[in-house]
mmCIF file of C-alpha atoms in Angstrom:
data_model
loop_
_atom_site.group_PDB
_atom_site.id
_atom_site.type_symbol
_atom_site.label_atom_id
_atom_site.label_comp_id
_atom_site.label_asym_id
_atom_site.label_seq_id
_atom_site.Cartn_x
_atom_site.Cartn_y
_atom_site.Cartn_z
ATOM 1 C CA UNK A 1273 -123.639 -10.248 -97.700
ATOM 2 C CA UNK A 1274 -122.002 -10.887 -100.756
ATOM 3 C CA UNK A 1275 -120.793 -14.567 -101.903
ATOM 4 C CA UNK A 1276 -117.439 -15.101 -103.313
ATOM 5 C CA UNK A 1277 -116.887 -18.663 -103.731
ATOM 6 C CA UNK A 1278 -118.584 -22.080 -102.609
ATOM 7 C CA UNK A 1279 -116.199 -25.016 -102.424
ATOM 8 C CA UNK A 1280 -116.827 -28.514 -101.073
ATOM 9 C CA UNK A 1281 -115.387 -32.176 -101.356
ATOM 10 C CA UNK A 1282 -116.939 -35.408 -101.071
ATOM 11 C CA UNK A 1283 -120.664 -34.364 -100.625
ATOM 12 C CA UNK A 1284 -123.590 -36.244 -101.912
ATOM 13 C CA UNK A 1285 -123.258 -37.118 -105.639
ATOM 14 C CA UNK A 1286 -119.830 -35.160 -106.094
ATOM 15 C CA UNK A 1287 -117.104 -36.969 -105.152
ATOM 16 C CA UNK A 1288 -113.595 -35.439 -104.709
ATOM 17 C CA UNK A 1289 -113.192 -31.618 -104.599
ATOM 18 C CA UNK A 1290 -115.021 -29.046 -106.526
ATOM 19 C CA UNK A 1291 -115.400 -25.360 -106.123
ATOM 20 C CA UNK A 1292 -117.410 -22.418 -107.524
ATOM 21 C CA UNK A 1293 -115.377 -18.906 -108.042
ATOM 22 C CA UNK A 1294 -117.717 -16.420 -108.044
ATOM 23 C CA UNK A 1295 -115.020 -13.771 -107.679
ATOM 24 C CA UNK A 1296 -112.738 -15.187 -110.589
ATOM 25 C CA UNK A 1297 -113.505 -15.030 -114.264
ATOM 26 C CA UNK A 1298 -115.505 -16.215 -115.898
ATOM 27 C CA UNK A 1299 -118.337 -16.027 -113.308
ATOM 28 C CA UNK A 1300 -116.882 -12.721 -112.084
ATOM 29 C CA UNK A 1301 -117.822 -11.071 -115.061
ATOM 30 C CA UNK A 1302 -121.117 -12.837 -115.372
ATOM 31 C CA UNK A 1303 -124.210 -10.682 -114.373
ATOM 32 C CA UNK A 1304 -126.312 -13.897 -114.695
ATOM 33 C CA UNK A 1305 -125.366 -17.884 -114.621
ATOM 34 C CA UNK A 1306 -127.289 -20.956 -114.275
ATOM 35 C CA UNK A 1307 -126.042 -24.304 -112.733
ATOM 36 C CA UNK A 1308 -127.612 -26.807 -114.891
ATOM 37 C CA UNK A 1309 -127.163 -30.921 -115.586
ATOM 38 C CA UNK A 1310 -129.048 -34.073 -115.393
ATOM 39 C CA UNK A 1311 -130.611 -35.408 -112.388
ATOM 40 C CA UNK A 1312 -128.145 -36.493 -109.709
ATOM 41 C CA UNK A 1313 -125.375 -34.253 -111.351
ATOM 42 C CA UNK A 1314 -124.907 -32.354 -107.883
ATOM 43 C CA UNK A 1315 -126.669 -29.011 -108.638
ATOM 44 C CA UNK A 1316 -128.239 -29.079 -105.365
ATOM 45 C CA UNK A 1317 -125.416 -30.271 -103.921
ATOM 46 C CA UNK A 1318 -123.568 -26.991 -104.621
ATOM 47 C CA UNK A 1319 -126.262 -25.124 -102.794
ATOM 48 C CA UNK A 1320 -126.256 -27.527 -100.104
ATOM 49 C CA UNK A 1321 -122.610 -26.507 -99.428
ATOM 50 C CA UNK A 1322 -123.103 -23.346 -99.353
ATOM 51 C CA UNK A 1323 -126.254 -23.701 -96.785
ATOM 52 C CA UNK A 1324 -123.847 -26.255 -94.459
ATOM 53 C CA UNK A 1325 -120.872 -23.945 -94.411
ATOM 54 C CA UNK A 1326 -123.066 -21.131 -93.216
ATOM 55 C CA UNK A 1327 -126.084 -22.630 -91.184
ATOM 56 C CA UNK A 1328 -125.147 -26.529 -90.490
ATOM 57 C CA UNK A 1329 -128.370 -26.977 -92.330
ATOM 58 C CA UNK A 1330 -129.913 -27.461 -95.712
ATOM 59 C CA UNK A 1331 -133.286 -26.874 -97.231
ATOM 60 C CA UNK A 1332 -133.667 -30.224 -97.851
ATOM 61 C CA UNK A 1333 -133.226 -31.347 -94.397
ATOM 62 C CA UNK A 1334 -134.635 -28.409 -92.792
ATOM 63 C CA UNK A 1335 -135.469 -30.490 -89.117
ATOM 64 C CA UNK A 1336 -131.841 -30.845 -88.531
ATOM 65 C CA UNK A 1337 -130.507 -34.096 -87.305
ATOM 66 C CA UNK A 1338 -131.551 -37.583 -86.090
ATOM 67 C CA UNK A 1339 -129.503 -40.752 -85.554
ATOM 68 C CA UNK A 1340 -130.051 -44.450 -84.815
ATOM 69 C CA UNK A 1341 -127.916 -47.362 -84.008
ATOM 70 C CA UNK A 1342 -127.467 -50.451 -86.215
ATOM 71 C CA UNK A 1343 -124.957 -53.265 -86.710
ATOM 72 C CA UNK A 1344 -122.725 -54.471 -89.281
ATOM 73 C CA UNK A 1345 -120.887 -57.736 -88.417
ATOM 74 C CA UNK A 1346 -119.278 -57.162 -85.276
ATOM 75 C CA UNK A 1347 -118.604 -53.345 -85.520
ATOM 76 C CA UNK A 1348 -121.278 -50.804 -84.139
ATOM 77 C CA UNK A 1349 -122.254 -48.017 -86.771
ATOM 78 C CA UNK A 1350 -123.914 -44.659 -86.591
ATOM 79 C CA UNK A 1351 -126.485 -44.705 -89.429
ATOM 80 C CA UNK A 1352 -127.689 -41.619 -90.517
ATOM 81 C CA UNK A 1353 -131.617 -40.900 -90.763
ATOM 82 C CA UNK A 1354 -133.098 -38.475 -93.087
ATOM 83 C CA UNK A 1355 -132.820 -35.512 -91.230
ATOM 84 C CA UNK A 1356 -128.669 -36.043 -90.438
ATOM 85 C CA UNK A 1357 -126.895 -33.394 -92.245
ATOM 86 C CA UNK A 1358 -123.951 -35.871 -92.233
ATOM 87 C CA UNK A 1359 -125.843 -37.864 -94.453
ATOM 88 C CA UNK A 1360 -124.626 -35.902 -97.011
ATOM 89 C CA UNK A 1361 -121.285 -37.223 -97.134
ATOM 90 C CA UNK A 1362 -120.338 -39.167 -100.247
ATOM 91 C CA UNK A 1363 -120.655 -42.910 -99.828
ATOM 92 C CA UNK A 1364 -117.254 -44.574 -99.304
ATOM 93 C CA UNK A 1365 -115.538 -41.432 -98.397
ATOM 94 C CA UNK A 1366 -113.920 -41.031 -95.094
ATOM 95 C CA UNK A 1367 -114.269 -37.382 -94.755
ATOM 96 C CA UNK A 1368 -116.082 -34.418 -96.480
ATOM 97 C CA UNK A 1369 -116.067 -30.623 -96.289
ATOM 98 C CA UNK A 1370 -118.024 -27.685 -97.438
ATOM 99 C CA UNK A 1371 -116.862 -24.111 -97.304
ATOM 100 C CA UNK A 1372 -118.085 -20.411 -98.342
ATOM 101 C CA UNK A 1373 -116.469 -17.003 -99.142
ATOM 102 C CA UNK A 1374 -118.345 -14.106 -98.387
ATOM 103 C CA UNK A 1375 -117.967 -10.715 -97.741
ATOM 104 C CA UNK A 1376 -120.616 -9.632 -94.363
ATOM 105 C CA UNK A 1377 -122.385 -6.792 -93.900
ATOM 106 C CA UNK A 1378 -119.465 -5.349 -91.992
ATOM 107 C CA UNK A 1379 -117.649 -5.125 -95.574
ATOM 108 C CA UNK A 1380 -115.026 -7.630 -94.428
ATOM 109 C CA UNK A 1381 -114.420 -10.888 -96.217
ATOM 110 C CA UNK A 1382 -114.955 -14.319 -94.271
ATOM 111 C CA UNK A 1383 -114.276 -17.897 -94.820
ATOM 112 C CA UNK A 1384 -117.007 -20.131 -93.266
ATOM 113 C CA UNK A 1385 -116.078 -23.869 -93.283
ATOM 114 C CA UNK A 1386 -118.292 -27.056 -92.439
ATOM 115 C CA UNK A 1387 -116.472 -30.555 -92.198
ATOM 116 C CA UNK A 1388 -117.244 -34.234 -91.348
ATOM 117 C CA UNK A 1389 -115.551 -37.291 -90.909
ATOM 118 C CA UNK A 1390 -115.663 -40.749 -89.944
ATOM 119 C CA UNK A 1391 -113.363 -42.290 -87.156
ATOM 120 C CA UNK A 1392 -109.808 -42.898 -88.403
ATOM 121 C CA UNK A 1393 -111.003 -41.502 -91.999
ATOM 122 C CA UNK A 1394 -112.213 -44.942 -93.101
ATOM 123 C CA UNK A 1395 -115.193 -45.691 -95.185
ATOM 124 C CA UNK A 1396 -116.943 -47.832 -92.522
ATOM 125 C CA UNK A 1397 -115.848 -45.989 -89.525
ATOM 126 C CA UNK A 1398 -118.209 -44.049 -87.252
ATOM 127 C CA UNK A 1399 -119.159 -40.813 -87.985
ATOM 128 C CA UNK A 1400 -118.098 -38.210 -86.046
ATOM 129 C CA UNK A 1401 -119.730 -34.835 -85.130
ATOM 130 C CA UNK A 1402 -119.732 -32.304 -87.631
ATOM 131 C CA UNK A 1403 -117.290 -29.134 -86.940
ATOM 132 C CA UNK A 1404 -117.253 -25.702 -88.145
ATOM 133 C CA UNK A 1405 -115.058 -22.776 -88.356
ATOM 134 C CA UNK A 1406 -115.028 -18.879 -89.243
ATOM 135 C CA UNK A 1407 -112.235 -16.721 -90.036
ATOM 136 C CA UNK A 1408 -111.131 -13.646 -91.781
ATOM 137 C CA UNK A 1409 -110.349 -14.381 -95.453
ATOM 138 C CA UNK A 1410 -106.675 -13.677 -94.964
ATOM 139 C CA UNK A 1411 -106.804 -16.093 -91.847
ATOM 140 C CA UNK A 1412 -105.647 -13.341 -89.414
ATOM 141 C CA UNK A 1413 -108.750 -13.927 -87.226
ATOM 142 C CA UNK A 1414 -110.925 -16.672 -86.208
ATOM 143 C CA UNK A 1415 -114.337 -16.471 -84.280
ATOM 144 C CA UNK A 1416 -116.035 -18.996 -82.182
ATOM 145 C CA UNK A 1417 -114.612 -21.562 -80.430
ATOM 146 C CA UNK A 1418 -117.731 -23.876 -80.235
ATOM 147 C CA UNK A 1419 -120.072 -24.890 -83.169
ATOM 148 C CA UNK A 1420 -123.052 -22.739 -81.508
ATOM 149 C CA UNK A 1421 -120.572 -19.677 -80.989
ATOM 150 C CA UNK A 1422 -119.519 -19.997 -84.922
ATOM 151 C CA UNK A 1423 -123.137 -19.907 -85.786
ATOM 152 C CA UNK A 1424 -123.732 -17.167 -83.907
ATOM 153 C CA UNK A 1425 -121.012 -15.356 -85.428
ATOM 154 C CA UNK A 1426 -121.828 -16.084 -88.999
ATOM 155 C CA UNK A 1427 -125.407 -14.957 -88.323
ATOM 156 C CA UNK A 1428 -124.604 -11.792 -87.215
ATOM 157 C CA UNK A 1429 -121.889 -10.792 -90.244
ATOM 158 C CA UNK A 1430 -124.765 -11.986 -92.983
ATOM 159 C CA UNK A 1431 -127.402 -10.588 -91.287
ATOM 160 C CA UNK A 1432 -129.610 -13.456 -91.947
ATOM 161 C CA UNK A 1433 -131.211 -16.149 -90.222
ATOM 162 C CA UNK A 1434 -131.420 -19.676 -91.908
ATOM 163 C CA UNK A 1435 -134.990 -19.050 -92.413
ATOM 164 C CA UNK A 1436 -134.441 -15.808 -93.791
ATOM 165 C CA UNK A 1437 -131.713 -16.969 -96.010
ATOM 166 C CA UNK A 1438 -133.651 -20.142 -97.276
ATOM 167 C CA UNK A 1439 -136.247 -17.880 -98.481
ATOM 168 C CA UNK A 1440 -134.489 -15.215 -99.798
ATOM 169 C CA UNK A 1441 -131.184 -16.644 -101.321
ATOM 170 C CA UNK A 1442 -132.137 -20.218 -102.005
ATOM 171 C CA UNK A 1443 -135.381 -21.413 -103.107
ATOM 172 C CA UNK A 1444 -135.454 -25.360 -102.292
ATOM 173 C CA UNK A 1445 -136.960 -27.736 -105.276
ATOM 174 C CA UNK A 1446 -139.814 -28.648 -103.109
ATOM 175 C CA UNK A 1447 -140.820 -25.392 -102.262
ATOM 176 C CA UNK A 1448 -140.652 -24.041 -105.850
ATOM 177 C CA UNK A 1449 -142.718 -26.885 -107.176
ATOM 178 C CA UNK A 1450 -145.527 -26.459 -104.476
ATOM 179 C CA UNK A 1451 -145.541 -22.682 -105.590
ATOM 180 C CA UNK A 1452 -146.085 -24.149 -109.354
ATOM 181 C CA UNK A 1453 -148.971 -26.265 -108.065
ATOM 182 C CA UNK A 1454 -150.862 -23.981 -105.701
ATOM 183 C CA UNK A 1455 -153.929 -21.784 -106.633
ATOM 184 C CA UNK A 1456 -154.032 -18.018 -106.480
ATOM 185 C CA UNK A 1457 -154.304 -17.635 -103.048
ATOM 186 C CA UNK A 1458 -152.318 -20.399 -101.656
ATOM 187 C CA UNK A 1459 -149.084 -18.959 -104.173
ATOM 188 C CA UNK A 1460 -149.599 -15.543 -102.737
ATOM 189 C CA UNK A 1461 -149.092 -17.052 -99.092
ATOM 190 C CA UNK A 1462 -146.173 -18.996 -100.221
ATOM 191 C CA UNK A 1463 -144.804 -16.305 -101.905
ATOM 192 C CA UNK A 1464 -145.206 -14.264 -98.803
ATOM 193 C CA UNK A 1465 -143.476 -16.956 -97.148
ATOM 194 C CA UNK A 1466 -140.841 -17.757 -99.351
ATOM 195 C CA UNK A 1467 -139.485 -13.904 -99.582
ATOM 196 C CA UNK A 1468 -140.527 -12.885 -96.089
ATOM 197 C CA UNK A 1469 -142.854 -10.355 -96.923
ATOM 198 C CA UNK A 1470 -145.005 -11.732 -94.119
ATOM 199 C CA UNK A 1471 -143.635 -9.470 -91.761
ATOM 200 C CA UNK A 1472 -145.244 -6.718 -93.659
ATOM 201 C CA UNK A 1473 -148.766 -8.353 -93.194
ATOM 202 C CA UNK A 1474 -148.114 -8.538 -89.737
ATOM 203 C CA UNK A 1475 -147.027 -5.057 -89.655
ATOM 204 C CA UNK A 1476 -150.511 -3.917 -91.358
ATOM 205 C CA UNK A 1477 -152.816 -5.980 -88.974
ATOM 206 C CA UNK A 1478 -150.769 -4.325 -85.999
ATOM 207 C CA UNK A 1479 -151.430 -1.003 -87.313
ATOM 208 C CA UNK A 1480 -155.152 -1.706 -87.881
ATOM 209 C CA UNK A 1481 -155.409 -2.873 -84.382
ATOM 210 C CA UNK A 1482 -153.868 -0.039 -83.010
ATOM 211 C CA UNK A 1483 -155.940 2.209 -85.376
ATOM 212 C CA UNK A 1484 -159.275 0.134 -84.180
ATOM 213 C CA UNK A 1485 -158.232 0.632 -80.391
ATOM 214 C CA UNK A 1486 -157.532 4.513 -81.219
ATOM 215 C CA UNK A 1487 -160.979 4.950 -82.677
ATOM 216 C CA UNK A 1488 -162.559 3.310 -79.460
ATOM 217 C CA UNK A 1489 -161.035 5.289 -77.221
ATOM 218 C CA UNK A 1490 -161.750 8.516 -79.293
ATOM 219 C CA UNK A 1491 -165.591 7.294 -78.904
ATOM 220 C CA UNK A 1492 -165.074 7.247 -75.580
ATOM 221 C CA UNK A 1493 -163.513 10.533 -74.719
ATOM 222 C CA UNK A 1494 -166.315 11.817 -77.199
ATOM 223 C CA UNK A 1495 -169.163 10.238 -75.035
ATOM 224 C CA UNK A 1496 -167.465 11.439 -71.941
ATOM 225 C CA UNK A 1497 -167.526 15.026 -73.172
ATOM 226 C CA UNK A 1498 -170.791 14.740 -74.255
ATOM 227 C CA UNK A 1499 -171.744 13.882 -70.757
ATOM 228 C CA UNK A 1500 -170.186 17.297 -69.408
ATOM 229 C CA UNK A 1501 -173.214 20.024 -68.889
ATOM 230 C CA UNK A 1502 -172.719 23.079 -70.995
ATOM 231 C CA UNK A 1503 -173.775 26.012 -69.137
ATOM 232 C CA UNK A 1504 -175.962 29.288 -71.130
ATOM 233 C CA UNK A 1505 -174.500 32.478 -71.668
ATOM 234 C CA UNK A 1506 -176.029 34.081 -68.390
ATOM 235 C CA UNK A 1507 -174.687 31.461 -65.928
ATOM 236 C CA UNK A 1508 -171.245 31.995 -67.786
ATOM 237 C CA UNK A 1509 -171.339 35.437 -67.385
ATOM 238 C CA UNK A 1510 -172.101 34.808 -63.613
ATOM 239 C CA UNK A 1511 -169.289 32.858 -63.159
ATOM 240 C CA UNK A 1512 -166.942 35.343 -64.841
ATOM 241 C CA UNK A 1513 -168.047 37.949 -62.787
ATOM 242 C CA UNK A 1514 -167.410 35.687 -59.711
ATOM 243 C CA UNK A 1515 -164.552 34.756 -60.844
ATOM 244 C CA UNK A 1516 -163.381 38.585 -61.254
ATOM 245 C CA UNK A 1517 -164.790 39.471 -57.672
ATOM 246 C CA UNK A 1518 -162.776 36.821 -56.343
ATOM 247 C CA UNK A 1519 -159.577 37.674 -58.208
ATOM 248 C CA UNK A 1520 -160.065 41.344 -56.600
ATOM 249 C CA UNK A 1521 -160.457 39.818 -53.663
ATOM 250 C CA UNK A 1522 -157.363 37.911 -53.509
ATOM 251 C CA UNK A 1523 -155.343 40.713 -54.985
ATOM 252 C CA UNK A 1524 -156.474 42.768 -51.954
ATOM 253 C CA UNK A 1525 -155.716 39.862 -49.555
ATOM 254 C CA UNK A 1526 -152.069 39.657 -50.897
ATOM 255 C CA UNK A 1527 -151.909 43.680 -50.259
ATOM 256 C CA UNK A 1528 -152.929 43.380 -46.777
ATOM 257 C CA UNK A 1529 -150.672 40.263 -46.110
ATOM 258 C CA UNK A 1530 -147.969 42.123 -47.649
ATOM 259 C CA UNK A 1531 -148.554 44.965 -45.174
ATOM 260 C CA UNK A 1532 -148.892 42.592 -42.174
ATOM 261 C CA UNK A 1533 -145.420 40.290 -43.112
ATOM 262 C CA UNK A 1534 -144.007 43.816 -43.197
ATOM 263 C CA UNK A 1535 -145.125 44.818 -39.812
ATOM 264 C CA UNK A 1536 -144.144 41.399 -38.289
ATOM 265 C CA UNK A 1537 -140.696 42.049 -39.426
ATOM 266 C CA UNK A 1538 -140.557 45.406 -38.078
ATOM 267 C CA UNK A 1539 -141.892 44.020 -34.582
ATOM 268 C CA UNK A 1540 -139.531 41.455 -34.718
ATOM 269 C CA UNK A 1541 -136.455 43.575 -35.484
ATOM 270 C CA UNK A 1542 -137.812 45.697 -32.472
ATOM 271 C CA UNK A 1543 -137.512 42.825 -30.273
ATOM 272 C CA UNK A 1544 -134.198 42.135 -31.294
ATOM 273 C CA UNK A 1545 -132.958 45.206 -30.863
ATOM 274 C CA UNK A 1546 -134.830 45.773 -27.362
ATOM 275 C CA UNK A 1547 -132.945 42.409 -26.143
ATOM 276 C CA UNK A 1548 -129.969 43.406 -27.302
ATOM 277 C CA UNK A 1549 -130.113 46.958 -25.536
ATOM 278 C CA UNK A 1550 -131.109 44.904 -22.509
ATOM 279 C CA UNK A 1551 -128.021 42.618 -22.556
ATOM 280 C CA UNK A 1552 -125.711 45.504 -22.907
ATOM 281 C CA UNK A 1553 -127.413 47.381 -20.092
ATOM 282 C CA UNK A 1554 -127.044 44.601 -18.021
ATOM 283 C CA UNK A 1555 -122.957 44.251 -19.186
ATOM 284 C CA UNK A 1556 -122.691 48.150 -18.217
ATOM 285 C CA UNK A 1557 -124.035 47.184 -14.484
ATOM 286 C CA UNK A 1558 -121.652 44.428 -14.016
ATOM 287 C CA UNK A 1559 -118.605 46.659 -15.259
ATOM 288 C CA UNK A 1560 -119.713 49.614 -12.897
ATOM 289 C CA UNK A 1561 -119.642 47.045 -10.101
ATOM 290 C CA UNK A 1562 -116.809 45.634 -10.866
ATOM 291 C CA UNK A 1563 -115.162 49.090 -11.063
ATOM 292 C CA UNK A 1564 -116.489 50.167 -7.706
ATOM 293 C CA UNK A 1565 -115.313 46.687 -6.048
ATOM 294 C CA UNK A 1566 -111.718 47.663 -7.076
ATOM 295 C CA UNK A 1567 -111.723 51.131 -6.025
ATOM 296 C CA UNK A 1568 -109.449 50.510 -2.643
ATOM 297 C CA UNK A 1569 -107.219 48.658 -4.925
ATOM 298 C CA UNK A 1570 -106.998 51.492 -7.055
ATOM 299 C CA UNK A 1571 -106.060 53.824 -4.353
ATOM 300 C CA UNK A 1572 -103.393 51.231 -2.981
ATOM 301 C CA UNK A 1573 -102.036 51.171 -6.547
ATOM 302 C CA UNK A 1574 -102.015 55.351 -6.516
ATOM 303 C CA UNK A 1575 -99.837 55.189 -2.850
ATOM 304 C CA UNK A 1576 -97.706 52.440 -4.487
ATOM 305 C CA UNK A 1577 -96.914 54.668 -7.238
ATOM 306 C CA UNK A 1578 -96.573 57.775 -4.985
ATOM 307 C CA UNK A 1579 -94.060 55.874 -2.681
ATOM 308 C CA UNK A 1580 -92.168 54.753 -5.966
ATOM 309 C CA UNK A 1581 -91.783 58.475 -6.740
ATOM 310 C CA UNK A 1582 -89.618 59.048 -3.526
ATOM 311 C CA UNK A 1583 -87.516 56.000 -3.746
ATOM 312 C CA UNK A 1584 -84.677 57.764 -5.321
ATOM 313 C CA UNK A 1585 -84.493 60.400 -2.228
ATOM 314 C CA UNK A 1586 -84.979 57.494 0.142
ATOM 315 C CA UNK A 1587 -81.934 55.577 -1.209
ATOM 316 C CA UNK A 1588 -79.707 58.714 -1.499
ATOM 317 C CA UNK A 1589 -80.612 59.493 2.296
ATOM 318 C CA UNK A 1590 -79.759 56.246 3.140
ATOM 319 C CA UNK A 1591 -76.477 56.579 1.422
ATOM 320 C CA UNK A 1592 -75.816 59.771 3.147
ATOM 321 C CA UNK A 1593 -76.621 58.327 6.615
ATOM 322 C CA UNK A 1594 -74.465 55.756 5.391
ATOM 323 C CA UNK A 1595 -71.517 57.824 4.817
ATOM 324 C CA UNK A 1596 -71.584 60.123 8.037
ATOM 325 C CA UNK A 1597 -71.494 56.814 9.923
ATOM 326 C CA UNK A 1598 -68.526 55.920 8.055
ATOM 327 C CA UNK A 1599 -66.855 59.418 8.676
ATOM 328 C CA UNK A 1600 -68.222 59.349 12.242
ATOM 329 C CA UNK A 1601 -65.961 55.786 12.804
ATOM 330 C CA UNK A 1602 -63.113 57.361 11.061
ATOM 331 C CA UNK A 1603 -63.158 60.516 13.194
ATOM 332 C CA UNK A 1604 -63.298 58.264 16.278
ATOM 333 C CA UNK A 1605 -60.831 55.890 15.061
ATOM 334 C CA UNK A 1606 -58.431 58.986 14.469
ATOM 335 C CA UNK A 1607 -58.955 60.126 17.813
ATOM 336 C CA UNK A 1608 -58.564 57.348 19.471
ATOM 337 C CA UNK A 1609 -54.896 57.253 17.638
ATOM 338 C CA UNK A 1610 -54.183 60.563 18.694
ATOM 339 C CA UNK A 1611 -54.924 59.756 22.354
ATOM 340 C CA UNK A 1612 -52.802 56.703 22.398
ATOM 341 C CA UNK A 1613 -50.024 58.600 20.501
ATOM 342 C CA UNK A 1614 -50.192 61.155 23.437
ATOM 343 C CA UNK A 1615 -49.904 58.598 25.912
ATOM 344 C CA UNK A 1616 -47.146 57.263 24.417
ATOM 345 C CA UNK A 1617 -44.615 60.344 24.541
ATOM 346 C CA UNK A 1618 -45.708 61.121 28.032
#
């Protein structure tokens, strides 16, 4: 992350608003600068404001929050203990806040804000729960709808937990004093804790443990290998000869198997064709029997077809007979008429 600005109002000894603009001149052009002043001037409060805005915690109160109830007159008040971050609110103030502008590990500029107020913003009002927010620096987007969610969003964007931030970015006065007073061994351990290099020690110990386990496993395998008997040259030659003979026998068996499989396929094909021939003979016999049974019908059909050939002659004969009968009838009628005429004349 890259810090752009730290702001606040009514925190500890800093009454009213204050701001440290790191992205503006003259600090923007300074490679190195110091925050100096007498005791109680508010030097650590600036760093506390940064820590509050990002983590709702400060190095001077690492354990978080604890409160007790007390009475003043007839009104009940929430009295902060030494581990309540709200105790940083300037005495006599009704509200206060801390604000940090920074560029996250994703390259986007954000503004994190922490604020606390008393009831009705009165100096003697009950302390309310602190609130936190995170938004892009241009205010176009906000992240997290609860303090827990906001803290999670901030941690993901700066890439550090509070402990890592405290050791790598902030160095609390108590930790620095302990470092100066410690002996060489303790200073190394404390420096490791402050800088977070303890992780490399853990990695080294883990790697050493894995190497030790691997060496032990290698020794076990070597012992197991040593327990395997090794045959002499004559025994190995005998085994090689037996292996060659077995290989030749297997090859011969495979050749015989191939021949037997071909013969089996031939017999299977022969059986299939024999069955097909038998079925065809059965069908031929059935067809022959059916043909013989149909012989009388075939004869009748032939006679019928022959008779149909004479049908035109029969039709013509019938027509001639009818015509002759009609002619005879006409002759009879004519004869009768002649007879009747002769009788009339006489």
